[in-house]
Coordinates of C-alpha atoms in Angstrom, one line a residue:
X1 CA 16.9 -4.7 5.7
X2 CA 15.7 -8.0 7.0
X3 CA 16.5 -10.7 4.3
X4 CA 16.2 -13.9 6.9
X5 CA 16.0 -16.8 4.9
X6 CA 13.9 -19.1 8.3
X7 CA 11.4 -15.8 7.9
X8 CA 10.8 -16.0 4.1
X9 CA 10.3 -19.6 4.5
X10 CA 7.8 -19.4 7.2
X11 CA 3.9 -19.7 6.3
X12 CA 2.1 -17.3 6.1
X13 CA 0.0 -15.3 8.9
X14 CA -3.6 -15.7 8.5
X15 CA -5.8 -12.5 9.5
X16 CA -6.1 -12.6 13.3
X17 CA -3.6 -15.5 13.7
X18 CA -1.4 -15.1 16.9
X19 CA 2.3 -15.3 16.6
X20 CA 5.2 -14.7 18.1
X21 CA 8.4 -13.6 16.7
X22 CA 11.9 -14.3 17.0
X23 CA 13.7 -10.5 17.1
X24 CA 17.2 -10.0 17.4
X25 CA 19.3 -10.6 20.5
X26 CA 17.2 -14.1 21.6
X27 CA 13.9 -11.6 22.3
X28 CA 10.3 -12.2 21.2
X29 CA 7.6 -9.9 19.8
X30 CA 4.3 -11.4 20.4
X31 CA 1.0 -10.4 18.7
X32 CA -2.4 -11.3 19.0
X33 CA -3.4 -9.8 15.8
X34 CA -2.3 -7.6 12.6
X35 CA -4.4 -5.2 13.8
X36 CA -3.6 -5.3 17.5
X37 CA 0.1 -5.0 16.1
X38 CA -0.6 -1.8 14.5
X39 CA -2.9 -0.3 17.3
X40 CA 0.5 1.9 18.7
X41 CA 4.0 2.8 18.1
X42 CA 6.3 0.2 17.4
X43 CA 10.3 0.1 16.8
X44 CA 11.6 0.0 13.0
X45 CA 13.0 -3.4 14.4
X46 CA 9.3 -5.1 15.8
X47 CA 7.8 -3.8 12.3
X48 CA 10.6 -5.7 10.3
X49 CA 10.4 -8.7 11.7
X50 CA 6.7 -8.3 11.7
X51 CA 6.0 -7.4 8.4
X52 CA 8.5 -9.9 7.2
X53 CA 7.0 -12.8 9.3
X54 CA 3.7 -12.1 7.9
X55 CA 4.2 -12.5 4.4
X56 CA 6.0 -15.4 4.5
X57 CA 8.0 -15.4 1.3
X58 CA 10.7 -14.5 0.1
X59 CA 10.8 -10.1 0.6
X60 CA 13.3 -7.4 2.5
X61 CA 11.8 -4.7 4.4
X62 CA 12.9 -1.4 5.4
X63 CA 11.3 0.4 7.8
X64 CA 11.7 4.2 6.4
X65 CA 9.6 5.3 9.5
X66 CA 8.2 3.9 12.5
X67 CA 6.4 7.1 13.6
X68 CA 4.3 7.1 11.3
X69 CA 5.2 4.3 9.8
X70 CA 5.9 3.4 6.3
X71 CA 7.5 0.8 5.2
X72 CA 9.6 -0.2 1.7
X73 CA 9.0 -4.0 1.0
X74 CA 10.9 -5.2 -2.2
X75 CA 9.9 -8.2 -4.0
X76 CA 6.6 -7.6 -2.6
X77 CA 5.2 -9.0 -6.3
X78 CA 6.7 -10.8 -8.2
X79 CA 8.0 -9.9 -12.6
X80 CA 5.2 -12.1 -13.4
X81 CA 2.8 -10.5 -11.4
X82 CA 3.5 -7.0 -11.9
X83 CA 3.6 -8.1 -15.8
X84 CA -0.4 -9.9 -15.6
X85 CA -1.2 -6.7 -13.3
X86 CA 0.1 -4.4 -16.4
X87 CA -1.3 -6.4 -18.6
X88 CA -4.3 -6.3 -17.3
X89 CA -5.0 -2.9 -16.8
X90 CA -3.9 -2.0 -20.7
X91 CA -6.7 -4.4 -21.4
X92 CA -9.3 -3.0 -19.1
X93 CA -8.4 0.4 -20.9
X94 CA -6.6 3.5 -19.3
X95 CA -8.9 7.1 -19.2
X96 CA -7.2 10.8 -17.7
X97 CA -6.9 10.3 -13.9
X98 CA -9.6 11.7 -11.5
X99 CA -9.0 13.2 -7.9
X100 CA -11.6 13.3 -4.8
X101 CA -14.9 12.2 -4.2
X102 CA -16.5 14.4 -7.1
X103 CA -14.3 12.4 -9.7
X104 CA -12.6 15.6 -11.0
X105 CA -9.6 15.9 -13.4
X106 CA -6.9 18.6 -12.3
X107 CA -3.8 19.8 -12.6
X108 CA -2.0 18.6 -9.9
X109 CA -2.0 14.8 -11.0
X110 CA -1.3 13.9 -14.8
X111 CA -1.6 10.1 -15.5
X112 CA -4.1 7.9 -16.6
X113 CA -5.7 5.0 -14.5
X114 CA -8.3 2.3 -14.3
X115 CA -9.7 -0.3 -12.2
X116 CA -9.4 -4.3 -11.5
X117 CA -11.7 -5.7 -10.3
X118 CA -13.2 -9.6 -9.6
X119 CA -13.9 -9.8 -13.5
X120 CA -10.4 -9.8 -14.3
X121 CA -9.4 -13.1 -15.6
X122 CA -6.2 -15.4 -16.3
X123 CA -3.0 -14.9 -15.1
X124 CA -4.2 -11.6 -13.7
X125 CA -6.9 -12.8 -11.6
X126 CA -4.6 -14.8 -9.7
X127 CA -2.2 -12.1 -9.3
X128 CA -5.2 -9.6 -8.2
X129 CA -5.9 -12.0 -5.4
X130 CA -2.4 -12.3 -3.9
X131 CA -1.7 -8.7 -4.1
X132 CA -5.3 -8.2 -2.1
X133 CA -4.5 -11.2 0.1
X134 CA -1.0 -10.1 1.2
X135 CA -2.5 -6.6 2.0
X136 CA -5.2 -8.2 4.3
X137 CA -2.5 -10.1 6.2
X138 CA -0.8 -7.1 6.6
X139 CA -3.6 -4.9 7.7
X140 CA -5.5 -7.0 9.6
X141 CA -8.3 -6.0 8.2
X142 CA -10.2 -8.6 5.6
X143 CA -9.9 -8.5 1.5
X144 CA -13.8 -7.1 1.5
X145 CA -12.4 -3.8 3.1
X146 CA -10.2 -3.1 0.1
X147 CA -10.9 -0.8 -3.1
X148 CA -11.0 -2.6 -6.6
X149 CA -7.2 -1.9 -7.5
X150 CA -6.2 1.2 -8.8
X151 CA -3.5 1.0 -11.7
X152 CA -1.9 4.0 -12.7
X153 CA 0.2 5.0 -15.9
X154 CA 2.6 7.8 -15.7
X155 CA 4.1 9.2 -19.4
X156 CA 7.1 11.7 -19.8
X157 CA 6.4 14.5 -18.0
X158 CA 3.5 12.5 -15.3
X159 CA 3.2 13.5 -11.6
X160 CA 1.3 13.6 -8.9
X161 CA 1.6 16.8 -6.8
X162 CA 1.3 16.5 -2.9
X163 CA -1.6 14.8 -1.6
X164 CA -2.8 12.6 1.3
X165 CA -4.8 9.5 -0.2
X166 CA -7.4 9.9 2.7
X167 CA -10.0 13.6 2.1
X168 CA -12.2 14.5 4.5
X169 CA -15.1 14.5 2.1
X170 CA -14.6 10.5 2.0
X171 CA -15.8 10.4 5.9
X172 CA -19.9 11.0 4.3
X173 CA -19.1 8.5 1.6
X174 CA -20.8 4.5 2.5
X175 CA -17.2 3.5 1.6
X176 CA -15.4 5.7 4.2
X177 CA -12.0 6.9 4.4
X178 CA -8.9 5.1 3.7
X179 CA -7.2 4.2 6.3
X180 CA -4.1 2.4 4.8
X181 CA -2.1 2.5 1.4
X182 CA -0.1 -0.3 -0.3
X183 CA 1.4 1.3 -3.1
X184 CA 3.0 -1.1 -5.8
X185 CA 5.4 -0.4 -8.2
X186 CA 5.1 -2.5 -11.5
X187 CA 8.3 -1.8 -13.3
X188 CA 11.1 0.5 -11.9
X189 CA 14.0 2.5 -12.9
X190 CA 16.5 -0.6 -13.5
X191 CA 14.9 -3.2 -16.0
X192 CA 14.8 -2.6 -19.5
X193 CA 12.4 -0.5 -21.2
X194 CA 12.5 1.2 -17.8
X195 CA 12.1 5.1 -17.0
X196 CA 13.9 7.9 -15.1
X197 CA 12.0 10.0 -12.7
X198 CA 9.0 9.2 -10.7
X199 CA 10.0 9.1 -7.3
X200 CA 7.8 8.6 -4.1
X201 CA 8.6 12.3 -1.9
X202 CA 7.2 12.1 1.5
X203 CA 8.2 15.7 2.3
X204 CA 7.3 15.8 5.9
X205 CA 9.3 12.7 6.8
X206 CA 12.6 14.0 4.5
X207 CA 12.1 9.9 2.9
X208 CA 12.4 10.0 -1.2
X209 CA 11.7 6.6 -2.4
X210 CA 12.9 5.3 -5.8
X211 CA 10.6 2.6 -7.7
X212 CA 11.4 -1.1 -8.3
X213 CA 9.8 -3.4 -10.0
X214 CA 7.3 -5.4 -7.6
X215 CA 8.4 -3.1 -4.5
X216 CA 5.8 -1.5 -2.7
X217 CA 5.2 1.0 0.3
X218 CA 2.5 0.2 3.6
X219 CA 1.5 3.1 5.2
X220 CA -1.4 4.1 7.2
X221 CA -3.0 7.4 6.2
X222 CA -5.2 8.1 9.3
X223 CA -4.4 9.3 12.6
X224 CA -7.6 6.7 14.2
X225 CA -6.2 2.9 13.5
X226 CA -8.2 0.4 14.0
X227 CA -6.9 -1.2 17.7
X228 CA -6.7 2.4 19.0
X229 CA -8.9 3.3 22.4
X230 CA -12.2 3.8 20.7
X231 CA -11.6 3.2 17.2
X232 CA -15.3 2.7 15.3
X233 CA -15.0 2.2 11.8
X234 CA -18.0 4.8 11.2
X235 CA -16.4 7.6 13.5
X236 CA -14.8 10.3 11.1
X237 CA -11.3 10.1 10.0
X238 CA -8.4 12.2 10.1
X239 CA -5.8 12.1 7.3
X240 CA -1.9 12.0 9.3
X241 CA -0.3 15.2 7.7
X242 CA 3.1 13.4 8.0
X243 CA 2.1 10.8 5.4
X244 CA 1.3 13.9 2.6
X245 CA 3.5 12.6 -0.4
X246 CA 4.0 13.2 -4.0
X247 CA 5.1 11.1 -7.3
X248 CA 7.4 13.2 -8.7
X249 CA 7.7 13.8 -12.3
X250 CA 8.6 11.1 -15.3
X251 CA 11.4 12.7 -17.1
X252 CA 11.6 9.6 -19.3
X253 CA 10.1 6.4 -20.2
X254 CA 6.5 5.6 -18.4
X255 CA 5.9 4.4 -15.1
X256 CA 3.8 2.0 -13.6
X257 CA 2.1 1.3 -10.3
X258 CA -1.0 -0.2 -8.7
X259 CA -2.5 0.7 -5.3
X260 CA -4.4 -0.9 -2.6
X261 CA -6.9 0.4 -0.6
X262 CA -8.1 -0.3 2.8
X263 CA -11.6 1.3 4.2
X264 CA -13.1 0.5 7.8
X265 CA -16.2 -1.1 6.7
X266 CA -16.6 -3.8 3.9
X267 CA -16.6 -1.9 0.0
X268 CA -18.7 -2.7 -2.9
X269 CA -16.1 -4.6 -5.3
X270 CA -17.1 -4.3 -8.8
X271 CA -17.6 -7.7 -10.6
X272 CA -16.6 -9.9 -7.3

């Protein structure tokens, strides 16, 4: 975990600032940008001093993989935020999820879900922004790239069977494929009023991740990255069939969690 108090403190990284990074041991990472960083293979060390350096607040990372990697940031939002976020999304109204480009309910995913978008207002407008802002910074890749954000409600007995969260059908969609994930957990297993259950499998990569409130999870669903030797953003994607995971099933209590989305090519935001 890196916990360094100089790092939390440090500002933030704008989207194609350059940086360089004190690692351990007296060396340096340098970077020109988020998305140069992410254009190959790097340690579990350069990607938690990285990730941590970017955000610029208060947050510990794990790296739970560096090939492919995915990465476990707690704190990511904070109680208020993940309460505005729920809030929110209660508000806007929760309907049976839908899978794939055709919309389609199924078996293999029982929760229910809706959208925020730049309508929201209040105290979750401000919390819709952050959560959109830190995932650019992370990504590289600017806040017009990204889905509206998808909030999810899991009840007793809620799953979501094996899946990658890029399809193939997505590549002759405007929108594209999604290239990255930032999966947020709005309450957790701990707090009061909490649930049992619910975990984040990643079969391939043997990693079994258990929710906390205003944790999250980066990972990048695509083989193509944007940095890679002739990356286009229109050029077909490839989901990685390391990164297939599953939320396991809610034996008790309800579960909540938001995700981020990030496409190639500028989206079509609802109400921004």
């Amino acid at each position: 975990l890196v916990t360094s108090p100089h790092l939390s403190r440090s500002r933030p990284m704008h989207v194609g600032a350059a940086r360089s990074l004190p690692l351990q041991g007296g060396e340096f990472l340098t970077t020109a940008t988020p998305t140069e960083f992410w254009s190959r293979d790097r340690s579990a060390r350069e990607i938690e001093t990285f990730v941590a350096a970017v955000l610029g607040r208060h947050v510990e990372v794990e790296v739970l993989s560096a090939s492919p990697p995915l990465v476990f940031m707690r704190d990511f939002l904070s109680p208020e935020e993940c309460a505005a976020i729920m809030g929110a999304a209660e508000a806007a109204g929760l309907k049976a999820s839908t899978v794939g480009l055709a919309q389609k309910m199924d078996g293999w995913r029982s929760s229910e879900t809706t959208w925020l978008d730049g309508a929201t207002k209040g105290g979750a407008a401000a919390a819709c922004l952050a959560l959109v802002s830190r995932v650019a910074q992370l990504t590289g890749l600017p806040a017009s790239h990204q889905e509206n954000i998808q909030c999810s409600r899991y009840g007793p007995g809620g799953r979501f069977d094996p899946h990658t969260d890029h399809l193939i059908e997505f590549n002759s969609f405007p929108a594209r494929g999604r290239l990255a994930t930032v999966l947020c957990y709005l309450n957790g297993l701990a707090e009061e009023g909490g649930f049992a259950g619910g975990e984040t499998a990643f079969p391939a990569l043997n990693v079994t991740v258990a929710p906390s409130r205003g944790a999250a999870l980066l990972f990048w669903n695509t083989v193509e990255r944007p940095g890679h030797t002739g990356f286009s953003p229109l050029a077909p994607l490839h989901a990685d069939p390391r990164l297939l995971h599953a939320g396991l099933e809610v034996t008790r209590g309800t579960k909540w969690a938001c995700n981020a989305w990030v496409h190639p090519v500028p989206q079509e935001r609802r109400g921004a």
